Short mmCIF file of C-alpha atoms in Angstrom, two decimals:
data_model
loop_
_atom_site.label_atom_id
_atom_site.label_comp_id
_atom_site.label_asym_id
_atom_site.label_seq_id
_atom_site.Cartn_x
_atom_site.Cartn_y
_atom_site.Cartn_z
CA MET A 1 -46.92 -22.68 20.06
CA SER A 2 -43.38 -22.13 18.81
CA VAL A 3 -40.53 -24.18 20.16
CA SER A 4 -37.23 -22.36 20.61
CA ARG A 5 -34.35 -24.06 18.92
CA PRO A 6 -31.19 -24.66 20.94
CA PHE A 7 -28.33 -22.25 20.37
CA SER A 8 -25.85 -23.51 17.82
CA ILE A 9 -22.45 -21.89 17.29
CA ALA A 10 -22.26 -23.30 13.77
CA ARG A 11 -25.68 -21.86 12.88
CA TRP A 12 -24.81 -18.46 14.43
CA PHE A 13 -21.50 -18.37 12.57
CA HIS A 14 -23.27 -19.31 9.37
CA ARG A 15 -25.73 -16.45 9.81
CA ARG A 16 -23.57 -13.67 11.24
CA GLY A 17 -20.08 -15.00 11.72
CA TRP A 18 -18.66 -14.15 8.33
CA SER A 19 -20.09 -10.63 8.28
CA ASP A 20 -18.86 -9.96 11.84
CA LEU A 21 -15.45 -11.36 10.96
CA ILE A 22 -15.10 -9.18 7.86
CA ILE A 23 -16.25 -6.09 9.77
CA GLY A 24 -13.97 -6.88 12.69
CA LEU A 25 -10.79 -7.34 10.64
CA PRO A 26 -10.10 -3.58 10.18
CA TYR A 27 -10.76 -2.97 13.87
CA GLY A 28 -8.42 -5.80 14.83
CA TRP A 29 -5.79 -4.39 12.47
CA LEU A 30 -6.05 -0.93 14.05
CA LEU A 31 -6.02 -2.41 17.55
CA LEU A 32 -2.92 -4.51 16.90
CA LEU A 33 -0.87 -2.13 14.74
CA PHE A 34 -1.97 1.30 15.96
CA LEU A 35 -3.60 1.36 19.38
CA LEU A 36 -1.29 -1.18 21.04
CA PRO A 37 1.97 0.45 19.79
CA PHE A 38 0.58 3.87 20.72
CA LEU A 39 -0.14 2.69 24.27
CA ILE A 40 3.40 1.33 24.52
CA VAL A 41 4.87 4.65 23.34
CA LEU A 42 2.53 6.53 25.71
CA ALA A 43 3.71 4.38 28.64
CA MET A 44 7.37 4.99 27.72
CA SER A 45 6.74 8.75 27.51
CA VAL A 46 5.93 8.87 31.25
CA GLY A 47 8.83 6.63 32.23
CA SER A 48 12.40 7.53 33.21
CA GLN A 49 15.65 7.08 31.35
CA ALA A 50 17.48 4.01 32.62
CA PRO A 51 20.71 2.11 31.78
CA THR A 52 18.72 -0.96 30.76
CA ALA A 53 17.54 -2.46 27.50
CA PRO A 54 15.25 -0.87 26.52
CA PRO A 55 16.47 2.27 28.33
CA VAL A 56 13.15 2.98 30.06
CA GLY A 57 12.35 2.41 33.71
CA PHE A 58 9.65 3.12 36.27
CA GLY A 59 10.20 3.90 39.89
CA GLY A 60 12.52 6.05 41.95
CA GLU A 61 11.57 9.72 42.14
CA TYR A 62 8.59 9.17 39.82
CA PRO A 63 7.18 5.69 40.59
CA TRP A 64 4.24 6.01 38.19
CA ILE A 65 4.32 9.08 35.96
CA ASN A 66 7.36 11.14 35.05
CA PRO A 67 6.19 14.48 33.58
CA ARG A 68 9.67 15.76 32.72
CA GLY A 69 9.42 14.82 29.06
CA TYR A 70 6.23 16.78 28.52
CA GLN A 71 7.56 19.69 30.56
CA ARG A 72 10.65 19.92 28.34
CA LEU A 73 8.41 20.18 25.26
CA PHE A 74 7.34 23.65 26.42
CA THR A 75 10.63 24.81 27.95
CA ASP A 76 13.43 23.45 25.73
CA ASP A 77 14.14 25.61 22.67
CA LEU A 78 15.20 22.56 20.64
CA TYR A 79 11.73 21.01 20.64
CA ILE A 80 9.84 24.28 20.25
CA ARG A 81 12.02 25.30 17.32
CA SER A 82 11.81 21.85 15.72
CA PHE A 83 8.03 21.84 15.94
CA LEU A 84 7.84 25.31 14.40
CA ILE A 85 10.26 24.40 11.60
CA SER A 86 8.29 21.21 10.89
CA LEU A 87 4.98 23.07 10.76
CA MET A 88 6.48 25.81 8.57
CA ASN A 89 8.08 23.39 6.09
CA ALA A 90 5.02 21.14 5.99
CA GLY A 91 2.66 24.10 5.56
CA LEU A 92 4.78 25.60 2.78
CA ALA A 93 5.04 22.23 1.03
CA THR A 94 1.26 21.80 1.31
CA LEU A 95 0.57 25.22 -0.20
CA LEU A 96 3.00 24.60 -3.07
CA CYS A 97 1.48 21.17 -3.71
CA LEU A 98 -1.95 22.79 -3.78
CA GLY A 99 -0.78 25.51 -6.18
CA LEU A 100 0.79 22.95 -8.51
CA GLY A 101 -1.70 20.13 -8.01
CA TYR A 102 -4.97 22.01 -8.43
CA PRO A 103 -4.37 23.09 -12.07
CA MET A 104 -3.09 19.59 -12.86
CA ALA A 105 -6.14 17.92 -11.30
CA LEU A 106 -8.49 20.37 -13.01
CA GLY A 107 -6.74 19.75 -16.31
CA LEU A 108 -7.16 15.98 -15.87
CA THR A 109 -10.93 16.44 -15.63
CA ARG A 110 -11.04 18.55 -18.81
CA VAL A 111 -9.03 16.31 -21.17
CA ALA A 112 -10.54 13.55 -23.29
CA LYS A 113 -11.21 10.29 -21.48
CA SER A 114 -8.84 8.46 -23.78
CA TRP A 115 -5.97 10.58 -22.40
CA ARG A 116 -7.16 10.68 -18.80
CA ASN A 117 -5.92 7.23 -17.78
CA ILE A 118 -2.54 7.85 -19.40
CA LEU A 119 -2.09 11.14 -17.54
CA LEU A 120 -3.20 9.57 -14.24
CA MET A 121 -0.64 6.84 -14.77
CA LEU A 122 2.05 9.50 -15.26
CA VAL A 123 0.98 11.11 -11.96
CA ILE A 124 1.44 7.89 -9.99
CA LEU A 125 4.48 6.73 -11.99
CA PRO A 126 7.00 8.01 -9.36
CA PHE A 127 5.54 5.52 -6.86
CA TRP A 128 6.97 2.72 -9.00
CA THR A 129 10.47 3.91 -8.14
CA SER A 130 12.16 3.54 -4.77
CA PHE A 131 11.54 6.51 -2.47
CA LEU A 132 15.20 6.59 -1.38
CA LEU A 133 16.36 6.46 -4.98
CA ARG A 134 14.25 9.51 -5.83
CA VAL A 135 15.65 11.45 -2.86
CA TYR A 136 19.22 10.54 -3.83
CA ALA A 137 18.47 11.68 -7.37
CA TRP A 138 17.48 15.09 -6.03
CA MET A 139 20.66 15.17 -3.97
CA GLY A 140 22.62 14.77 -7.19
CA LEU A 141 20.55 17.44 -8.93
CA MET A 142 21.10 19.97 -6.15
CA GLY A 143 24.86 19.43 -5.92
CA LYS A 144 27.11 22.37 -6.70
CA SER A 145 28.53 20.81 -9.87
CA SER A 146 25.28 19.34 -11.22
CA TRP A 147 23.77 20.49 -14.54
CA PHE A 148 20.59 21.51 -12.71
CA ASN A 149 22.52 23.79 -10.36
CA GLN A 150 24.59 25.21 -13.20
CA LEU A 151 21.42 25.90 -15.21
CA LEU A 152 19.89 27.83 -12.32
CA THR A 153 23.19 29.59 -11.69
CA ASP A 154 23.46 30.73 -15.31
CA GLY A 155 19.87 32.00 -15.20
CA TRP A 156 20.56 33.86 -11.97
CA ASN A 157 23.72 35.48 -13.37
CA LEU A 158 21.80 36.66 -16.44
CA LEU A 159 19.17 38.40 -14.32
CA VAL A 160 21.33 40.10 -11.67
CA PRO A 161 24.16 42.63 -11.81
CA VAL A 162 27.72 41.38 -12.25
CA ASP A 163 28.53 42.11 -8.60
CA TRP A 164 25.87 39.60 -7.53
CA ALA A 165 27.06 36.82 -9.84
CA VAL A 166 27.75 33.44 -8.18
CA LYS A 167 29.58 30.29 -9.24
CA SER A 168 26.87 27.99 -7.90
CA ILE A 169 23.69 28.23 -5.87
CA PRO A 170 23.90 26.52 -2.45
CA MET A 171 20.79 24.34 -2.27
CA MET A 172 21.76 21.24 -0.32
CA HIS A 173 21.39 21.06 3.46
CA SER A 174 18.78 23.79 3.68
CA ASN A 175 15.06 24.15 4.31
CA PHE A 176 14.72 25.03 0.63
CA ALA A 177 15.97 21.56 -0.31
CA VAL A 178 13.66 19.92 2.23
CA VAL A 179 10.57 21.73 0.94
CA LEU A 180 11.52 21.11 -2.70
CA VAL A 181 11.92 17.36 -2.26
CA MET A 182 8.77 17.12 -0.12
CA VAL A 183 6.76 18.91 -2.80
CA TYR A 184 8.07 16.48 -5.41
CA THR A 185 7.38 13.49 -3.17
CA TYR A 186 3.90 14.37 -1.93
CA LEU A 187 2.48 16.12 -5.01
CA PRO A 188 0.55 12.98 -6.15
CA PHE A 189 -1.14 12.85 -2.73
CA MET A 190 -2.59 16.28 -3.49
CA ILE A 191 -3.50 15.64 -7.12
CA LEU A 192 -5.45 12.40 -6.64
CA PRO A 193 -7.97 13.64 -4.00
CA LEU A 194 -8.43 16.87 -5.95
CA TYR A 195 -9.05 14.93 -9.14
CA SER A 196 -11.54 12.68 -7.38
CA SER A 197 -13.42 15.72 -6.06
CA LEU A 198 -13.33 17.73 -9.30
CA GLU A 199 -14.32 14.78 -11.45
CA ARG A 200 -17.66 14.50 -9.64
CA LEU A 201 -18.64 18.12 -10.34
CA ASP A 202 -21.46 18.80 -12.75
CA PRO A 203 -20.01 20.67 -15.79
CA THR A 204 -23.43 22.08 -16.63
CA LEU A 205 -23.15 24.40 -13.61
CA ASP A 206 -20.13 26.09 -15.18
CA GLU A 207 -21.94 26.35 -18.48
CA ALA A 208 -25.01 27.86 -16.81
CA ALA A 209 -22.86 30.45 -15.00
CA MET A 210 -21.14 31.43 -18.25
CA ASP A 211 -24.50 31.67 -20.03
CA LEU A 212 -25.58 34.13 -17.34
CA GLY A 213 -22.62 36.37 -18.11
CA SER A 214 -19.88 35.23 -15.70
CA ARG A 215 -16.32 35.24 -16.94
CA PRO A 216 -14.31 31.98 -16.74
CA PHE A 217 -12.21 33.11 -13.76
CA ARG A 218 -15.35 34.25 -11.93
CA VAL A 219 -17.01 30.91 -12.67
CA PHE A 220 -13.99 29.17 -11.16
CA LEU A 221 -14.13 31.28 -7.99
CA ASP A 222 -17.90 31.10 -7.53
CA VAL A 223 -18.73 27.59 -8.75
CA THR A 224 -15.74 25.25 -9.13
CA LEU A 225 -13.58 26.25 -6.17
CA PRO A 226 -16.29 26.08 -3.44
CA GLN A 227 -17.39 22.63 -4.60
CA SER A 228 -13.81 21.31 -4.51
CA VAL A 229 -13.17 22.30 -0.89
CA PRO A 230 -13.50 18.67 0.39
CA GLY A 231 -10.81 17.58 -2.07
CA ILE A 232 -8.58 20.48 -1.01
CA ILE A 233 -8.92 19.56 2.65
CA ALA A 234 -8.33 15.85 2.01
CA GLY A 235 -5.28 16.52 -0.16
CA GLY A 236 -3.94 19.06 2.33
CA LEU A 237 -4.16 16.55 5.17
CA LEU A 238 -2.56 13.79 3.09
CA VAL A 239 0.38 16.10 2.39
CA PHE A 240 0.69 18.05 5.63
CA ILE A 241 0.53 15.15 8.11
CA PRO A 242 3.34 12.97 6.67
CA ALA A 243 5.40 16.04 5.71
CA ALA A 244 5.33 17.37 9.29
CA GLY A 245 6.73 14.11 10.65
CA GLU A 246 9.11 13.44 7.74
CA LEU A 247 12.45 11.86 8.71
CA VAL A 248 14.29 10.66 5.60
CA ILE A 249 14.14 13.87 3.55
CA PRO A 250 15.33 16.26 6.34
CA THR A 251 18.08 13.80 7.28
CA LEU A 252 19.46 13.50 3.74
CA VAL A 253 19.00 17.03 2.35
CA GLY A 254 18.22 19.15 5.42
CA ASP A 255 20.37 21.24 7.73
CA ALA A 256 21.36 19.55 10.98
CA SER A 257 21.29 22.91 12.78
CA THR A 258 17.58 23.38 11.98
CA PRO A 259 16.18 19.85 12.34
CA MET A 260 12.56 18.90 11.82
CA ILE A 261 10.77 17.06 14.58
CA GLY A 262 11.08 13.65 12.90
CA ARG A 263 14.85 13.91 12.97
CA VAL A 264 14.78 15.04 16.61
CA ILE A 265 12.74 11.96 17.55
CA ALA A 266 15.19 9.68 15.70
CA ASP A 267 18.18 11.34 17.40
CA GLU A 268 16.59 10.97 20.83
CA PHE A 269 15.94 7.28 20.22
CA ASN A 270 19.29 6.37 18.62
CA SER A 271 21.98 8.85 19.68
CA ALA A 272 20.82 10.19 23.05
CA ARG A 273 19.14 6.90 24.05
CA ASP A 274 16.48 8.98 25.77
CA TRP A 275 13.45 6.90 24.88
CA PRO A 276 11.05 8.61 27.32
CA MET A 277 11.76 12.03 25.80
CA ALA A 278 11.52 10.67 22.26
CA SER A 279 8.20 9.01 23.12
CA ALA A 280 6.85 12.25 24.62
CA VAL A 281 7.75 14.13 21.42
CA ALA A 282 6.13 11.40 19.32
CA VAL A 283 2.92 11.53 21.37
CA ALA A 284 2.78 15.32 21.09
CA LEU A 285 3.30 15.10 17.33
CA LEU A 286 0.56 12.50 17.01
CA VAL A 287 -1.90 14.61 18.99
CA LEU A 288 -0.99 17.63 16.85
CA MET A 289 -1.62 15.68 13.65
CA VAL A 290 -4.78 13.88 14.80
CA GLY A 291 -6.50 17.18 15.70
CA PRO A 292 -6.90 18.44 12.11
CA THR A 293 -7.97 14.97 10.97
CA MET A 294 -10.74 14.83 13.56
CA LEU A 295 -11.92 18.32 12.63
CA TYR A 296 -12.06 17.30 8.97
CA SER A 297 -14.00 14.13 9.81
CA ARG A 298 -16.48 16.17 11.80
CA TYR A 299 -16.82 18.71 8.98
CA GLN A 300 -17.36 15.92 6.45
CA ALA A 301 -19.98 14.24 8.64
CA ARG A 302 -21.88 17.51 9.01
CA ALA A 303 -21.67 18.15 5.27
CA GLU A 304 -23.14 14.73 4.54
CA GLU A 305 -25.99 15.27 7.03
CA GLY A 306 -26.95 18.50 5.30
CA PRO A 307 -27.70 21.97 6.66
CA GLY A 308 -29.78 22.33 9.78
CA LYS A 309 -28.98 18.87 11.19
#
């Protein structure tokens, strides 16, 4: 006959406490630094603008939920246009990062291992420099009197008729400048997931396809590219999501007449002091960005389960 031992907190903690604590730390981090702030922003998005500090109130015409912020998202041209500009710039930057990053990532997997670490270090080297400093450097490069602008101007004047010659190419304060700096900034976020995905591929599959008569480009389309789709999706999300909500780059090099949604949110918070509207825009942006991430997570889970499950 077994005798049950009395419950002991010390014995339970010794057996399961450390493992539960380690597992619970990420959840506590997400709860404290993501879910709680999101709930606060969500509550402010259904409030009303008020002359208080913070300028959010509840009561009056809408004692519980004020839907005006979300209604304006679909009726005000400013927010519709800002969302479209953000999606266009972020999508274009993602495609350019993919076009530049894929050959670089593929090249990293084909070089000798002695060079691989050096080249990877060069990819992440920009992260060792201040983000603002890099943006200001591009502002200097795109100025009308900069050597970079003059070099492009001279090349343009050589290729076009004399009537189309220009003294300088206007690059600053345009969507071109925003996309250019975003591509430079987020290119490593595309290269690293692609490299991680391509590095795991079996090179003997390419060799077998070439032995069967396939040309190199056909081998890439039929063998390499389909197997690197998870890396493409992961890199695309890592570039598209922060680029769509970017604030610093559009503020410094973008055009104020065609703002991206991040700048609109900042202006609503700081200049207009309309915190409920800014919170509604932020919630809509979050929902728009979380959707693709959830679809990718579902696709990845199904891929890991295998076909037919």
